[in-house]
PDB file of C-alpha atoms in Angstrom:
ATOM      1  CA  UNK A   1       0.000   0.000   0.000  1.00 47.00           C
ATOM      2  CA  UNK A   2       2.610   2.496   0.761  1.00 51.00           C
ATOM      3  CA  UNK A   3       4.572   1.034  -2.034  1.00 56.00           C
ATOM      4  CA  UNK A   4       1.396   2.185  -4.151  1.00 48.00           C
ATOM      5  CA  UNK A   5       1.202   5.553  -2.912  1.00 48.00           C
ATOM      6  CA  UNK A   6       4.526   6.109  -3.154  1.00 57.00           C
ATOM      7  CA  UNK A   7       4.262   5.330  -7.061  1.00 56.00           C
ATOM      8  CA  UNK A   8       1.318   6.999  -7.318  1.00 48.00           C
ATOM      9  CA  UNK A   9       2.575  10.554  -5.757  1.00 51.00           C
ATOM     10  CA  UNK A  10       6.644  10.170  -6.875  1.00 57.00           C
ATOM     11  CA  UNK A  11       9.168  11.888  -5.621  1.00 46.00           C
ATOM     12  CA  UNK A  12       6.879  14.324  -3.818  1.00 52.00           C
ATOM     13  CA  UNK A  13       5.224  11.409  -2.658  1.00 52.00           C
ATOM     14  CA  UNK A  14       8.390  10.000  -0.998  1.00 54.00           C
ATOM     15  CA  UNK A  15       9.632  13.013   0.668  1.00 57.00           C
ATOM     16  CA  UNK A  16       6.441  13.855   2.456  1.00 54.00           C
ATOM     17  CA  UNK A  17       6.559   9.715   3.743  1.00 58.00           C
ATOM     18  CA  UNK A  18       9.918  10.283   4.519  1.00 62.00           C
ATOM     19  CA  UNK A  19       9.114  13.422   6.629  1.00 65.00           C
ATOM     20  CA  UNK A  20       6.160  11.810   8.372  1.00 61.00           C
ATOM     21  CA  UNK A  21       7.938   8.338   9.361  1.00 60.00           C
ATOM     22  CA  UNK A  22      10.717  11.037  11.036  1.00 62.00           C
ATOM     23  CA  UNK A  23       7.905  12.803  12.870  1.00 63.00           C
ATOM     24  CA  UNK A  24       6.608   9.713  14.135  1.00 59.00           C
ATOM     25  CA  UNK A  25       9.725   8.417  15.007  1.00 60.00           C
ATOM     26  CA  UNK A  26      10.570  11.846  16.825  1.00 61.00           C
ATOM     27  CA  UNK A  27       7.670  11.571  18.823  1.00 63.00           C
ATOM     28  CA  UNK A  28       7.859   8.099  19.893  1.00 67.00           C
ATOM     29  CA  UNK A  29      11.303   6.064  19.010  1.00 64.00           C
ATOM     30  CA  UNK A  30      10.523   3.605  21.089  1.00 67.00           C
ATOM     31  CA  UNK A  31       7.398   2.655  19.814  1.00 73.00           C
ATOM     32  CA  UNK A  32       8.559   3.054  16.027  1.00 73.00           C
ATOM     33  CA  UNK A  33      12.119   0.525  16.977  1.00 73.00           C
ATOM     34  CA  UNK A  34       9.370  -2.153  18.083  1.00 78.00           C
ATOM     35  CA  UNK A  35       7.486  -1.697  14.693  1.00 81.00           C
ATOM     36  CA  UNK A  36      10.545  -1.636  12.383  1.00 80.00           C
ATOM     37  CA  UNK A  37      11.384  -4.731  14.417  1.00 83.00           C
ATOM     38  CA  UNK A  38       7.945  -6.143  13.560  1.00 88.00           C
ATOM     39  CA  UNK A  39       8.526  -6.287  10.356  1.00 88.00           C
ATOM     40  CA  UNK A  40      11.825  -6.961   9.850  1.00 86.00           C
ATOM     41  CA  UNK A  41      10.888 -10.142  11.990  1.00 89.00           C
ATOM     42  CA  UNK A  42       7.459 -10.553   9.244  1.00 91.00           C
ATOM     43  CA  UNK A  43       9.737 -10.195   6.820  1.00 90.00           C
ATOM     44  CA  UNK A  44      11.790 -12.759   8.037  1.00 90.00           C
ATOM     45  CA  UNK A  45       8.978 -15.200   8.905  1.00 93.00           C
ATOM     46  CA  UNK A  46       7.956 -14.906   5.470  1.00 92.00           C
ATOM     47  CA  UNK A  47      11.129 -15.922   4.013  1.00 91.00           C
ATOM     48  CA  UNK A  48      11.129 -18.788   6.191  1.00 93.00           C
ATOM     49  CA  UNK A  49       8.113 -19.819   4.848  1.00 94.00           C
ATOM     50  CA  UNK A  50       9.162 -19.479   1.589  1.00 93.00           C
ATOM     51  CA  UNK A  51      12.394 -21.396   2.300  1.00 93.00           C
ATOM     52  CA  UNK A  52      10.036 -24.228   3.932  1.00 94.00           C
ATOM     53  CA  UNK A  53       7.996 -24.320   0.907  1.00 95.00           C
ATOM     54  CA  UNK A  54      11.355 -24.322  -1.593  1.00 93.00           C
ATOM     55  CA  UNK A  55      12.728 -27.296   0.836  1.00 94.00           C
ATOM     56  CA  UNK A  56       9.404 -29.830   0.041  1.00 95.00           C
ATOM     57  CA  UNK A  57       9.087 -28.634  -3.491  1.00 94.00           C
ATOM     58  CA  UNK A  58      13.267 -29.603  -3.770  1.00 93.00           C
ATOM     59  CA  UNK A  59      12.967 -32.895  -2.072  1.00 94.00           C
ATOM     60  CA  UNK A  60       9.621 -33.667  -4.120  1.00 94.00           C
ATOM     61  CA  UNK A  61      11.886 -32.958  -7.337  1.00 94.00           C
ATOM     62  CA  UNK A  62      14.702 -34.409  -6.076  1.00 93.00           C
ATOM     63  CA  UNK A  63      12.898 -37.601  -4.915  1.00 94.00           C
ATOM     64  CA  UNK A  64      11.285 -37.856  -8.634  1.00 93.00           C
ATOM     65  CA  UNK A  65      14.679 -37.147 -10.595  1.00 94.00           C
ATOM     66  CA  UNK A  66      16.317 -39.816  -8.380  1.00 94.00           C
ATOM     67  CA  UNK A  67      13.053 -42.320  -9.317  1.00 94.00           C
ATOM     68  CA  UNK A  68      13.091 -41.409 -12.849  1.00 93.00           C
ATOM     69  CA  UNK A  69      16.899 -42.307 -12.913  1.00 93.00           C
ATOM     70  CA  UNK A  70      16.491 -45.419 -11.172  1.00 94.00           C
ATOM     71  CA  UNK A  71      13.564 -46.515 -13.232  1.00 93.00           C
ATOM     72  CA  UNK A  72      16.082 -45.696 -16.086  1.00 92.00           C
ATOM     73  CA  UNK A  73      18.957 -47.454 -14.958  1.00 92.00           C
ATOM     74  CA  UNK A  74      16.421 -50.201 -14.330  1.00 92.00           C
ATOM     75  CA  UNK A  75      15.223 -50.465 -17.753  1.00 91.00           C
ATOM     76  CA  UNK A  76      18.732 -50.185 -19.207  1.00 91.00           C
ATOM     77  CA  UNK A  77      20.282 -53.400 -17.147  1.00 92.00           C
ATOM     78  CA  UNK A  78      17.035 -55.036 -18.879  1.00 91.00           C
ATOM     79  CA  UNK A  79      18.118 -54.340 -22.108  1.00 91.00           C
ATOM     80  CA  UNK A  80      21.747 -55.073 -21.275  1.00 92.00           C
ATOM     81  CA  UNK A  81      20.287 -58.284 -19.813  1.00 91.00           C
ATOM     82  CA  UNK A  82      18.231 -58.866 -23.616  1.00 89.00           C
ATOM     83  CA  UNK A  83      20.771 -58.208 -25.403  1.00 90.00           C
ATOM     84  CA  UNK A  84      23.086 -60.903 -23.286  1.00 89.00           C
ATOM     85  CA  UNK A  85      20.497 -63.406 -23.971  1.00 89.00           C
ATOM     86  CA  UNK A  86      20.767 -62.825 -27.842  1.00 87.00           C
ATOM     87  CA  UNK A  87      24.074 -64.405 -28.137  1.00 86.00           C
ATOM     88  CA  UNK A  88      22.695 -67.959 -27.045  1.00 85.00           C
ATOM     89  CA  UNK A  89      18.640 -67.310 -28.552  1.00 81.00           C
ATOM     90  CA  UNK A  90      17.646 -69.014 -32.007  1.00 86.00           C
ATOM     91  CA  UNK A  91      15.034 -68.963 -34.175  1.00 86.00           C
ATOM     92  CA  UNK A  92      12.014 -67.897 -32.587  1.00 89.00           C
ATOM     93  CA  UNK A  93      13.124 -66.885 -29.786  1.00 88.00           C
ATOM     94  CA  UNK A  94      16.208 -64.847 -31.212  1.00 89.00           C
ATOM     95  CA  UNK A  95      13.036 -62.778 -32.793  1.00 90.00           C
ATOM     96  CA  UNK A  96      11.543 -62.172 -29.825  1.00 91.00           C
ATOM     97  CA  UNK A  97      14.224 -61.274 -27.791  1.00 89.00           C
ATOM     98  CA  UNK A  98      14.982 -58.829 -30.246  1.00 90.00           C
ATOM     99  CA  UNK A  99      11.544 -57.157 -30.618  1.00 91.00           C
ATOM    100  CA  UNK A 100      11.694 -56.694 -26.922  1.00 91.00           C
ATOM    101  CA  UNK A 101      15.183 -55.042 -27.184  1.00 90.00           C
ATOM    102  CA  UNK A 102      14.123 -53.043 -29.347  1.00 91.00           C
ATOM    103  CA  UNK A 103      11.032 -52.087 -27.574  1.00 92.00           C
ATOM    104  CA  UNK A 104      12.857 -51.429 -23.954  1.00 90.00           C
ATOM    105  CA  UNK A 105      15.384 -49.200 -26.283  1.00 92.00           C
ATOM    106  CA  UNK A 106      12.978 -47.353 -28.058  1.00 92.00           C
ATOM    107  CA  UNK A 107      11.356 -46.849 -24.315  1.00 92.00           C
ATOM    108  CA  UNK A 108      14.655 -46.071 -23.112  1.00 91.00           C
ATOM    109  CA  UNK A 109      15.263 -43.708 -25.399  1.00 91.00           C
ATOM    110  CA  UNK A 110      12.139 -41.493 -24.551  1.00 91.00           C
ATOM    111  CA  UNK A 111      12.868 -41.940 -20.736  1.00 91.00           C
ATOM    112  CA  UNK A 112      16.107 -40.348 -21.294  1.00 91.00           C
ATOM    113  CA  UNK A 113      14.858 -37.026 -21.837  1.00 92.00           C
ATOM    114  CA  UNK A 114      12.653 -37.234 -19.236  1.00 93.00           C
ATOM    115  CA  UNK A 115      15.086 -38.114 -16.824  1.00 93.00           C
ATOM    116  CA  UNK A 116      17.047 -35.218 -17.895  1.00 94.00           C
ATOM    117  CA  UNK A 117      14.471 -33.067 -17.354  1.00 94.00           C
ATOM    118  CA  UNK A 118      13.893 -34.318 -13.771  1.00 94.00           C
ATOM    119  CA  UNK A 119      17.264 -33.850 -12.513  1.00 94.00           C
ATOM    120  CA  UNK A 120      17.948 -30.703 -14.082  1.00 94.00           C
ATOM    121  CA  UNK A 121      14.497 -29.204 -12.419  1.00 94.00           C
ATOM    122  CA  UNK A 122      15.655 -31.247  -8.781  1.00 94.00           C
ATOM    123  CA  UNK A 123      19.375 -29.230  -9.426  1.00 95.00           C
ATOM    124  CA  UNK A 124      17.374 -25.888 -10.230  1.00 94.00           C
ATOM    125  CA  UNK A 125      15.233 -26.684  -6.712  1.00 94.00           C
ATOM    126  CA  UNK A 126      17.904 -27.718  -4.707  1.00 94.00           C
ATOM    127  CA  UNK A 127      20.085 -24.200  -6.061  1.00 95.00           C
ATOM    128  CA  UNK A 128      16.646 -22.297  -5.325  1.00 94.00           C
ATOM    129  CA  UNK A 129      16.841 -23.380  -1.984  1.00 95.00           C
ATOM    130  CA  UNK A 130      20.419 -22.329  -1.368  1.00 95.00           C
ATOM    131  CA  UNK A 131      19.640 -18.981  -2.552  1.00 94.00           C
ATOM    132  CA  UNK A 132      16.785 -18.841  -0.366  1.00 94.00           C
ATOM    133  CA  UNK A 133      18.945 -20.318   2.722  1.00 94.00           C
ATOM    134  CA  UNK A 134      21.778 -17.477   2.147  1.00 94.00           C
ATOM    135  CA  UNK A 135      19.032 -15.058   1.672  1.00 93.00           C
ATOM    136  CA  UNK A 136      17.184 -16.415   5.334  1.00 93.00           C
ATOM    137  CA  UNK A 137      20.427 -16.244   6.871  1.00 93.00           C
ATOM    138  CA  UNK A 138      21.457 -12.483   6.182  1.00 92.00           C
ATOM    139  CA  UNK A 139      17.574 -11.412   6.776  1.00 91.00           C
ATOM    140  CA  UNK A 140      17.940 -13.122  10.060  1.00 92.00           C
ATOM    141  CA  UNK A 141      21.637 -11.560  10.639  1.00 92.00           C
ATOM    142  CA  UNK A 142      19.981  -8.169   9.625  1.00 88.00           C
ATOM    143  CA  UNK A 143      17.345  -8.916  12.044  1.00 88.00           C
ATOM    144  CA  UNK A 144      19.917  -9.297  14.859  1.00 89.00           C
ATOM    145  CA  UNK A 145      22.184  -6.274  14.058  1.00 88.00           C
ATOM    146  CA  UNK A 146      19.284  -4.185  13.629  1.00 81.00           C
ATOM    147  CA  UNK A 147      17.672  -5.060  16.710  1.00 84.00           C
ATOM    148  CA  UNK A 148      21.276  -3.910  18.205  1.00 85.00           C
ATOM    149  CA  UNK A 149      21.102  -0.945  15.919  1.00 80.00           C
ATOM    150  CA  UNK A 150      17.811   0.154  16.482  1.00 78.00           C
ATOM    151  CA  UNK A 151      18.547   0.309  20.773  1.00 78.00           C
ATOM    152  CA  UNK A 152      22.026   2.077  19.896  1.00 82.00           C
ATOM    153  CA  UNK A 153      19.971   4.603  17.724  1.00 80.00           C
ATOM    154  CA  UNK A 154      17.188   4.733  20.378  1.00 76.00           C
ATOM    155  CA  UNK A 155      20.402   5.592  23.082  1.00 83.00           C
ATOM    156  CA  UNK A 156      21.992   8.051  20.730  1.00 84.00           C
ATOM    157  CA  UNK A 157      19.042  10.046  20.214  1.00 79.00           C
ATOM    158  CA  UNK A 158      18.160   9.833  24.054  1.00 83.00           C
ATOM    159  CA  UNK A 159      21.356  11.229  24.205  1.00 86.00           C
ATOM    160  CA  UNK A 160      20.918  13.782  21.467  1.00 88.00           C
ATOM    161  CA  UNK A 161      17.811  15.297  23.523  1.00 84.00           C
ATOM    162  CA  UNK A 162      19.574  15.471  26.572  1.00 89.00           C
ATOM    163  CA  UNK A 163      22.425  17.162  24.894  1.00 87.00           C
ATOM    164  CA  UNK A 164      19.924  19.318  23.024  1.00 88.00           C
ATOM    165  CA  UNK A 165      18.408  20.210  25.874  1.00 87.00           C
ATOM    166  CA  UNK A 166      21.441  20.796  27.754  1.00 87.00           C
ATOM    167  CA  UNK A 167      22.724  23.609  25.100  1.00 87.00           C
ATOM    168  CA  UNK A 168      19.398  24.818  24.972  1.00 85.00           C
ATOM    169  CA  UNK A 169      19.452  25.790  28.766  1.00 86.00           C
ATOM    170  CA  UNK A 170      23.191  27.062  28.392  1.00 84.00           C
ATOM    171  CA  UNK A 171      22.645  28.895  25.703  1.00 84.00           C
ATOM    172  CA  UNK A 172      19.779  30.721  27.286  1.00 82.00           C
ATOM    173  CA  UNK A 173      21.544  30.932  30.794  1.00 81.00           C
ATOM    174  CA  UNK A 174      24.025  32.860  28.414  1.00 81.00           C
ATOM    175  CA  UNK A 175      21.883  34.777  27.219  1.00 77.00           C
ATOM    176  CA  UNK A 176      20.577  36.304  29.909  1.00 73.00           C
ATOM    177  CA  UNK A 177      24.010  36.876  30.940  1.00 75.00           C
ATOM    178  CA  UNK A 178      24.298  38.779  28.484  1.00 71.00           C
ATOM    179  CA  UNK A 179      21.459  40.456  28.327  1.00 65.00           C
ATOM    180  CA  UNK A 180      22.242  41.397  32.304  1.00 57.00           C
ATOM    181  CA  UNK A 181      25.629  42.589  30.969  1.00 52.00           C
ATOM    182  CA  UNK A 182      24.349  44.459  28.262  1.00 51.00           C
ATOM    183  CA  UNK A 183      21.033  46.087  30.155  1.00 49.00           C
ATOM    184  CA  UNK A 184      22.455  46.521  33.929  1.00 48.00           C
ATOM    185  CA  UNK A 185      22.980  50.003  33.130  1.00 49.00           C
ATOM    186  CA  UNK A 186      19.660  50.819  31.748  1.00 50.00           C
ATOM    187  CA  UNK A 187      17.902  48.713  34.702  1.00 53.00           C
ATOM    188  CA  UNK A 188      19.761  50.579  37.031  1.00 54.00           C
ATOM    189  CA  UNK A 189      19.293  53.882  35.868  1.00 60.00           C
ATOM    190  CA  UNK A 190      15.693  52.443  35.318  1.00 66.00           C
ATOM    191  CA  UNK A 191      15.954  51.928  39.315  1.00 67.00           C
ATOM    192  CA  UNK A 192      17.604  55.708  39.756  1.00 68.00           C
ATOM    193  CA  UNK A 193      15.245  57.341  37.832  1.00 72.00           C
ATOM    194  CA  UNK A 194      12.189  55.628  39.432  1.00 76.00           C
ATOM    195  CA  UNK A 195      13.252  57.030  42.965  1.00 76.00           C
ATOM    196  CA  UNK A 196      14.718  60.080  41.831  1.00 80.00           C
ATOM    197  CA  UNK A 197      10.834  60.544  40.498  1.00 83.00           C
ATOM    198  CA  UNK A 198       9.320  59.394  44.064  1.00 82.00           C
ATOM    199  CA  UNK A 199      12.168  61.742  45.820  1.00 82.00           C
ATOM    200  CA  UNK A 200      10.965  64.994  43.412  1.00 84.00           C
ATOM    201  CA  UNK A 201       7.496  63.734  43.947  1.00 85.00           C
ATOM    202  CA  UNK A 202       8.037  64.135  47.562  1.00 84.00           C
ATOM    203  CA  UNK A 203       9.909  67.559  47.383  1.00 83.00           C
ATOM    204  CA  UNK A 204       6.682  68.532  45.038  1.00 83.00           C
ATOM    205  CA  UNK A 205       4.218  67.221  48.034  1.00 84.00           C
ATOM    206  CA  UNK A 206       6.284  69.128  50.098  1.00 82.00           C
ATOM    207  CA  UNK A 207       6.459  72.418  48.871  1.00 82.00           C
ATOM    208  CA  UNK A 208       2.840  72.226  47.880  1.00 80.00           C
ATOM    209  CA  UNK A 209       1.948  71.738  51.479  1.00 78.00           C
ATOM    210  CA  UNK A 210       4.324  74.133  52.607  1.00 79.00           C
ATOM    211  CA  UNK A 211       2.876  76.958  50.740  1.00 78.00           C
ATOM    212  CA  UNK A 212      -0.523  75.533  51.631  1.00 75.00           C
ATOM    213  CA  UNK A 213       0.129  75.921  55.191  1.00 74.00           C
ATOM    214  CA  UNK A 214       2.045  79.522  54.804  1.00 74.00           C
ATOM    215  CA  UNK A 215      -1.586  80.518  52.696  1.00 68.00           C
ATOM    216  CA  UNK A 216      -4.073  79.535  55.400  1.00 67.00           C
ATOM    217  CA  UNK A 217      -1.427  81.213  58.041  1.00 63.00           C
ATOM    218  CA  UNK A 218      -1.752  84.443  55.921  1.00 62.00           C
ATOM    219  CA  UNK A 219      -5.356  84.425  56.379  1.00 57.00           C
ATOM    220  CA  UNK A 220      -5.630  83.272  59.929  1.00 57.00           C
ATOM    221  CA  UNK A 221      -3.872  86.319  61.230  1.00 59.00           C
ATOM    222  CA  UNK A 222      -5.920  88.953  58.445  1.00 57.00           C
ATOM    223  CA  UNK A 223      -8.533  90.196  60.643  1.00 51.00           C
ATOM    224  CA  UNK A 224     -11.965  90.820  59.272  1.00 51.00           C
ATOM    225  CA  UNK A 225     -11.724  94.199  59.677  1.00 54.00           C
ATOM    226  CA  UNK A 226      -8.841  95.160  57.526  1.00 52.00           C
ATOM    227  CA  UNK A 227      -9.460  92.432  54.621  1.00 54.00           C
ATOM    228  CA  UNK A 228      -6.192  92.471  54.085  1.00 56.00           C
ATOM    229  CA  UNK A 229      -5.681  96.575  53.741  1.00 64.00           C
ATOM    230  CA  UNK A 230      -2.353  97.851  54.471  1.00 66.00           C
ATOM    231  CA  UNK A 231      -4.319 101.510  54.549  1.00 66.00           C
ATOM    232  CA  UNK A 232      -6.798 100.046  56.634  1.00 64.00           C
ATOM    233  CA  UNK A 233      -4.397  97.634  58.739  1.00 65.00           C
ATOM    234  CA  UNK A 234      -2.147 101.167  59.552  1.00 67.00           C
ATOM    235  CA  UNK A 235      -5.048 102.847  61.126  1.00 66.00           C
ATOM    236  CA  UNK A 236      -6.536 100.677  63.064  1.00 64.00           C
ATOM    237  CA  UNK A 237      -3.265 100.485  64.820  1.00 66.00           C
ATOM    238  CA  UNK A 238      -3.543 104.171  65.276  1.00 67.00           C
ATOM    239  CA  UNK A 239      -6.261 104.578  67.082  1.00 64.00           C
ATOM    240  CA  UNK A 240      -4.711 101.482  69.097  1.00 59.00           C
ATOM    241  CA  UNK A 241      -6.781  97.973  69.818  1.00 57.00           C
ATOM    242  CA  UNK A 242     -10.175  99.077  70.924  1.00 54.00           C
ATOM    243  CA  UNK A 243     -10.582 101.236  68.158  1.00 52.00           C
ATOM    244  CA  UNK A 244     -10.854 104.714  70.179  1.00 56.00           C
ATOM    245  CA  UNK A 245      -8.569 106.326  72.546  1.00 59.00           C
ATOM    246  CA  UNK A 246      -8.410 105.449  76.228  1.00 60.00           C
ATOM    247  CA  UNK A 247     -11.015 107.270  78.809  1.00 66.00           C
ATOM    248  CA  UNK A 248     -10.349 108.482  81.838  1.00 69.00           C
ATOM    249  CA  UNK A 249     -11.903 107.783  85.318  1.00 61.00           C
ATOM    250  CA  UNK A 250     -13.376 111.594  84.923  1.00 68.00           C
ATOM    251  CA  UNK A 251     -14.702 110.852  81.841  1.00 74.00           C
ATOM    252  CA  UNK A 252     -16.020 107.338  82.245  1.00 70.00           C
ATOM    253  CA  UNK A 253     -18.221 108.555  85.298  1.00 67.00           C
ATOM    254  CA  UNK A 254     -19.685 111.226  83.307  1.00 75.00           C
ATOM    255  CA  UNK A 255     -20.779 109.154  80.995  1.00 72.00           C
ATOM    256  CA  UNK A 256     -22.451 107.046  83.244  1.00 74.00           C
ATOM    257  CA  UNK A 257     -24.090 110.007  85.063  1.00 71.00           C
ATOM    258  CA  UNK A 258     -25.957 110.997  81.199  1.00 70.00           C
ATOM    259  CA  UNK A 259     -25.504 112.615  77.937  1.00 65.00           C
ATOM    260  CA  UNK A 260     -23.667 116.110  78.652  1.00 54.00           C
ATOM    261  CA  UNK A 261     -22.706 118.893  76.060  1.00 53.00           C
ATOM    262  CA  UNK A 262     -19.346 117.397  76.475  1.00 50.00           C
ATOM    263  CA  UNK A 263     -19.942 114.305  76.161  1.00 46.00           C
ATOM    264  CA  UNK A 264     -21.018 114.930  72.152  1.00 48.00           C
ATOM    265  CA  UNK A 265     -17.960 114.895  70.570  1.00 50.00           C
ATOM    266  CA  UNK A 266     -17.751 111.267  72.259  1.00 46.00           C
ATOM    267  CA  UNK A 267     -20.455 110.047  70.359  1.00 46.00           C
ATOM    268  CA  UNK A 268     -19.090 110.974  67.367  1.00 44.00           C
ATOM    269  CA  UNK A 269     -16.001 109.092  68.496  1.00 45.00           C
ATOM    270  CA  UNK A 270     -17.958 105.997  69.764  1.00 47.00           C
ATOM    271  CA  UNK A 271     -19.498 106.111  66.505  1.00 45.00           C
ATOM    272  CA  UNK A 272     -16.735 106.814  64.500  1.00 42.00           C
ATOM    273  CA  UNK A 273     -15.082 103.605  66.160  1.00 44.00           C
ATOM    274  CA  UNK A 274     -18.280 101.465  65.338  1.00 43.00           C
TER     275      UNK A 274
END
């Protein structure tokens, strides 16, 4: 069947078997050792069939060359025995002896090819068979080294994938040495930068706060009077803290006795200082 397809797709045909057998063998070598082992031993089980087969059709042919030479030789010490008793037969008898002779000869003569013909087909069976034997013995000998070969390849390409493997890892351990080599600089200043960011950050927070805190001071200490006037700030410190000047003992009383010609001008003050 694959023989078939093979034919039927050519070249192509072969290359794309080819490249599927290696697949399967890459996947599993164990499992495609035992099957080329299969039929390397079919193979061989067939021949040995075939060489049991050759064997009984030799020894058949053999058996009937060796009869037909026998019968032969048989039939020839007859006539040699005829043609003895001619030199003492007379009349009669002298005929018939010789009608016989010449009968058995005649028969003789016939079974000669045929006896020929036997042994030459036995020799042709018996050289089939050798043919088949050597060919037996080197499919069983090819059997036998390739069962060797086929664990020494199964080993090697154990030992392939391990040492695949093995420069796989190295070669990506170096690279990443290299690539530490080659990018320490930039991950470090990555590193730098990233804190020098959090440490401005922070300074930023800082002074943000800072001048938060110095603006809400500012206003804490404007009074609600002044709004923040430097005109208005300078003369309310003036006319000093309670907004009008101090009064004295004199004046205080007679302002609690009652309203007094004098005592207008004060409340113009006390209303100026409302």
């Amino acid at each position: 069947m694959m023989q078939f397809f093979r034919t039927l797709l050519g070249v192509k045909g072969e290359k794309v078997g080819r490249q599927v057998v290696d697949a399967l063998v890459a996947m599993d070598p164990k499992s495609a050792s035992v099957a080329q082992l299969r039929v390397m031993e079919a193979d061989l089980d067939k021949a040995g069939k075939l060489l049991t087969n050759l064997r009984v059709d030799m020894q058949r042919e053999r058996k009937e060359a060796v009869e037909a030479r026998e019968n032969y030789d048989r039939r020839l010490a007859a006539a040699e025995h005829l043609n003895n008793l001619l030199a003492t037969a007379e009349g009669e008898r002298l005929a018939s002896l010789e009608a016989s002779l010449a009968k058995l000869l005649a028969q003789l003569e016939e079974l000669e090819g045929e006896v020929a013909i036997e042994e030459r087909e036995a020799d042709e069976a018996e050289a089939l068979v050798a043919e088949a034997e050597v060919a037996y013995r080197e499919k069983a000998r090819a059997l036998t080294e390739a069962k060797s070969a086929l664990a020494k390849a199964e080993r090697d390409m154990q030992r392939a994938s391990i040492q695949e493997e093995r420069e796989r890892e190295r070669a990506n351990r170096a690279a990443q040495v290299a690539g530490l080599r080659d990018d320490g600089g930039s991950k470090l200043n990555t590193a730098i930068d990233a804190m020098t960011r959090r440490a401005n950050e922070a300074r930023a927070n800082a002074e943000a706060a800072r001048m938060k805190a110095q603006a809400l001071g500012d206003l804490s200490r404007k009074s609600a009077d002044d709004m923040g006037d430097a005109d208005i700030q300078a003369a309310l410190a003036a006319v000093g803290k309670g907004g009008a000047p101090a009064l004295s003992v004199q004046e205080r009383l007679a302002r609690l006795k009652g309203p007094s010609p004098a005592a207008a001008p004060l409340a113009i003050t006390d209303k100026w200082s409302k």
